[in-house]
Amino acid sequence: MNKLTKTKDLFDCKTHYLKKLFDESIYPWEILPGIKDYIYTLIESGLVGFEMISDGVYVGKDVKIYPTAVIEPPAIIGEGTQIRPGAFIRGAVITGANCVIG
């Protein structure tokens, strides 16, 4: 029997602003179509500890964004994350804390 991997089997999401997104899916691919709307819902409800750096782009504390990186909205970048040189974030992206992109 082929058992499909479930979201809860892959991720133990403890990031407060991502938990609902993960908890409401059975399979990980179900998350993808709803990310953009989810980001806008978080923005409208207010993101404590995040700063808007451009229209629709929010970053947490101690985020390092190199000058040649591009971030298109909507995007929420978790605290302590590095967006390295040449990274191109195409929008509808939400990260946890301490990620490395690029």
XYZ file of N, CA and C in Angstrom:
306
model
N 0.845 -1.186 0.000
C 0.000 0.000 0.000
C 0.882 1.239 0.000
N 0.536 2.235 -0.821
C 1.288 3.483 -0.909
C 0.720 4.476 0.108
N 1.514 4.845 1.066
C 1.077 5.801 2.079
C 1.595 7.184 1.713
N 0.697 8.146 1.558
C 1.106 9.514 1.265
C 1.586 10.186 2.548
N 2.673 10.913 2.437
C 3.240 11.597 3.596
C 2.372 12.796 3.963
N 2.033 12.881 5.212
C 1.171 13.955 5.699
C 2.009 15.092 6.272
N 1.414 16.274 6.269
C 2.091 17.471 6.773
C 2.625 17.252 8.181
N 1.815 16.690 9.051
C 2.229 16.482 10.451
C 3.404 15.513 10.578
N 3.580 14.647 9.571
C 4.709 13.715 9.588
C 6.017 14.382 9.153
N 5.900 15.467 8.390
C 7.081 16.173 7.895
C 7.492 17.345 8.769
N 6.513 18.037 9.326
C 6.778 19.295 10.016
C 6.180 19.300 11.407
N 6.950 19.818 12.343
C 6.463 20.099 13.681
C 6.534 21.610 13.825
N 5.557 22.287 13.266
C 5.603 23.741 13.168
C 5.285 24.397 14.509
N 6.266 25.083 15.049
C 6.080 25.799 16.305
C 6.163 27.307 16.110
N 6.322 27.738 14.866
C 6.366 29.168 14.567
C 4.942 29.699 14.630
N 4.683 30.630 15.555
C 3.313 31.048 15.851
C 2.535 31.531 14.632
N 3.147 32.249 13.724
C 2.415 32.787 12.576
C 2.277 31.778 11.432
N 2.935 30.641 11.528
C 2.811 29.591 10.510
C 1.963 28.404 10.976
N 1.781 28.276 12.277
C 1.135 27.097 12.844
C -0.241 26.825 12.232
N -1.080 27.828 12.121
C -2.431 27.629 11.573
C -2.366 27.117 10.131
N -1.475 27.685 9.347
C -1.316 27.273 7.952
C -0.971 25.788 7.858
N -0.072 25.323 8.706
C 0.339 23.920 8.701
C -0.722 23.016 9.312
N -1.348 23.466 10.386
C -2.332 22.642 11.078
C -3.588 22.389 10.251
N -3.900 23.300 9.333
C -5.126 23.170 8.551
C -4.960 22.323 7.287
N -3.777 21.782 7.062
C -3.577 20.938 5.881
C -3.353 19.492 6.298
N -3.786 18.601 5.443
C -3.492 17.190 5.664
C -2.185 16.832 4.967
N -2.054 17.307 3.718
C -0.866 17.027 2.917
C -0.113 18.322 2.645
N 1.221 18.294 2.599
C 2.013 19.520 2.464
C 1.690 20.342 1.221
N 1.366 19.696 0.118
C 1.099 20.443 -1.111
C -0.203 21.234 -1.033
N -1.050 20.931 -0.069
C -2.289 21.689 0.104
C -2.025 23.105 0.614
N -0.866 23.317 1.196
C -0.504 24.627 1.743
C -0.254 25.639 0.620
N 0.361 25.200 -0.449
C 0.863 26.108 -1.485
C -0.168 27.076 -2.076
N -1.340 26.636 -2.489
C -2.279 27.573 -3.118
C -2.779 28.673 -2.180
N -2.705 28.450 -0.873
C -3.243 29.419 0.076
C -2.236 30.363 0.689
N -0.968 30.247 0.324
C 0.067 31.058 0.982
C -0.160 32.554 0.779
N -0.439 32.965 -0.437
C -0.598 34.395 -0.725
C -1.725 35.006 0.112
N -2.887 34.369 0.116
C -4.008 34.882 0.906
C -3.693 34.851 2.396
N -2.989 33.817 2.835
C -2.616 33.703 4.236
C -1.707 34.862 4.649
N -0.760 35.212 3.791
C 0.138 36.334 4.079
C -0.666 37.615 4.244
N -1.599 37.862 3.317
C -2.418 39.076 3.412
C -3.282 39.082 4.669
N -3.760 37.920 5.085
C -4.524 37.827 6.333
C -3.649 38.188 7.527
N -2.423 37.682 7.550
C -1.493 38.021 8.639
C -1.180 39.509 8.649
N -0.959 40.089 7.474
C -0.636 41.517 7.386
C -1.807 42.351 7.903
N -3.022 41.998 7.495
C -4.208 42.744 7.927
C -4.446 42.627 9.423
N -4.108 41.479 10.007
C -4.336 41.292 11.440
C -3.229 41.911 12.291
N -2.122 42.298 11.654
C -1.018 42.930 12.371
C 0.039 41.920 12.758
N 1.236 42.168 12.322
C 2.355 41.262 12.598
C 3.231 41.869 13.682
N 3.085 41.395 14.882
C 3.885 41.887 16.005
C 5.325 41.427 15.825
N 6.262 42.360 15.943
C 7.675 42.025 15.827
C 8.203 42.061 14.400
N 7.379 42.512 13.465
C 7.788 42.615 12.065
C 7.740 44.071 11.624
N 8.609 44.397 10.687
C 8.685 45.751 10.143
C 8.441 45.686 8.639
N 7.626 46.619 8.141
C 7.404 46.682 6.708
C 8.587 47.421 6.075
N 9.312 46.759 5.175
C 10.466 47.396 4.532
C 10.126 47.924 3.144
N 9.048 47.430 2.565
C 8.474 47.963 1.340
C 7.036 47.469 1.292
N 6.246 47.999 0.384
C 4.838 47.650 0.327
C 4.656 46.134 0.188
N 4.059 45.508 1.214
C 3.788 44.079 1.175
C 4.932 43.171 1.577
N 6.052 43.755 2.023
C 7.206 42.948 2.444
C 7.521 43.277 3.907
N 7.422 42.246 4.748
C 7.631 42.405 6.181
C 8.779 41.506 6.629
N 9.611 42.044 7.520
C 10.739 41.274 8.034
C 10.758 41.315 9.556
N 11.227 40.223 10.143
C 11.384 40.149 11.590
C 12.695 40.774 12.021
N 12.998 40.634 13.285
C 14.230 41.194 13.857
C 15.460 40.496 13.293
N 16.525 41.249 13.179
C 17.843 40.728 12.798
C 17.865 39.999 11.457
N 17.041 40.454 10.520
C 17.069 39.900 9.162
C 18.162 40.612 8.389
N 18.981 39.866 7.692
C 20.074 40.411 6.875
C 19.686 40.225 5.410
N 19.551 41.356 4.703
C 19.220 41.318 3.276
C 20.358 41.982 2.525
N 21.021 41.216 1.689
C 22.138 41.761 0.915
C 21.607 42.678 -0.181
N 22.390 43.695 -0.561
C 21.922 44.711 -1.517
C 21.470 44.169 -2.875
N 21.994 43.050 -3.312
C 21.610 42.533 -4.630
C 20.433 41.556 -4.576
N 19.858 41.369 -3.401
C 18.689 40.498 -3.268
C 17.436 41.257 -3.688
N 16.467 40.527 -4.241
C 15.193 41.102 -4.660
C 14.079 40.350 -3.944
N 13.161 41.096 -3.332
C 12.012 40.489 -2.669
C 10.757 41.146 -3.222
N 9.939 40.362 -3.921
C 8.666 40.864 -4.436
C 7.558 40.520 -3.442
N 6.587 41.403 -3.296
C 5.493 41.143 -2.358
C 4.475 40.143 -2.922
N 3.692 39.563 -2.057
C 3.761 39.666 -0.606
C 4.807 38.701 -0.057
N 5.433 39.116 1.016
C 6.452 38.267 1.638
C 6.557 38.595 3.119
N 6.743 37.551 3.901
C 7.020 37.686 5.326
C 8.284 36.877 5.584
N 9.311 37.560 6.072
C 10.617 36.943 6.311
C 10.836 36.879 7.818
N 11.005 35.670 8.333
C 11.155 35.458 9.779
C 12.451 35.998 10.337
N 12.444 36.238 11.626
C 13.599 36.835 12.315
C 14.861 36.005 12.124
N 15.985 36.711 12.079
C 17.278 36.064 11.971
C 17.586 35.444 10.621
N 16.717 35.649 9.646
C 16.909 35.062 8.318
C 17.912 35.873 7.516
N 18.665 35.195 6.657
C 19.587 35.851 5.729
C 19.060 35.679 4.309
N 18.935 36.793 3.608
C 18.605 36.766 2.181
C 19.913 37.133 1.485
N 20.574 36.156 0.934
C 21.937 36.318 0.440
C 22.009 36.954 -0.944
N 23.231 37.348 -1.372
C 23.405 38.046 -2.648
C 22.791 37.279 -3.820
N 22.064 38.030 -4.640
C 21.485 37.463 -5.848
C 20.179 36.711 -5.642
N 19.723 36.586 -4.416
C 18.460 35.876 -4.177
C 17.319 36.641 -4.829
N 16.379 35.907 -5.412
C 15.203 36.512 -6.039
C 13.973 35.817 -5.481
N 13.272 36.521 -4.596
C 12.066 35.987 -3.975
C 10.880 36.540 -4.756
N 10.146 35.655 -5.406
C 9.123 36.032 -6.374
C 7.770 36.382 -5.784
N 7.645 36.473 -4.508
C 6.368 36.808 -3.891
C 5.635 35.565 -3.424
N 4.626 35.783 -2.575
C 3.873 34.698 -1.945
C 4.830 33.766 -1.197
N 5.763 34.386 -0.444
C 6.757 33.634 0.326
C 6.630 34.019 1.791
N 6.659 32.997 2.616
C 6.664 33.217 4.063
C 7.686 32.245 4.647
N 8.587 32.757 5.484
C 9.623 31.908 6.061
C 9.478 31.848 7.579
N 10.110 30.861 8.137
C 10.237 30.786 9.583
C 11.451 31.608 10.008
N 11.914 31.370 11.208
C 13.073 32.091 11.749
C 14.371 31.406 11.334
N 15.418 32.220 11.240
C 16.795 31.737 11.029
C 16.977 30.913 9.757
N 16.305 31.322 8.701
C 16.447 30.646 7.401
C 17.587 31.284 6.604
N 18.080 30.568 5.634
C 19.070 31.096 4.696
C 18.488 30.918 3.292
N 18.371 32.033 2.566
C 17.802 32.003 1.220
C 18.846 32.554 0.267
N 19.156 31.769 -0.761
C 20.122 32.210 -1.761
C 21.508 31.690 -1.509
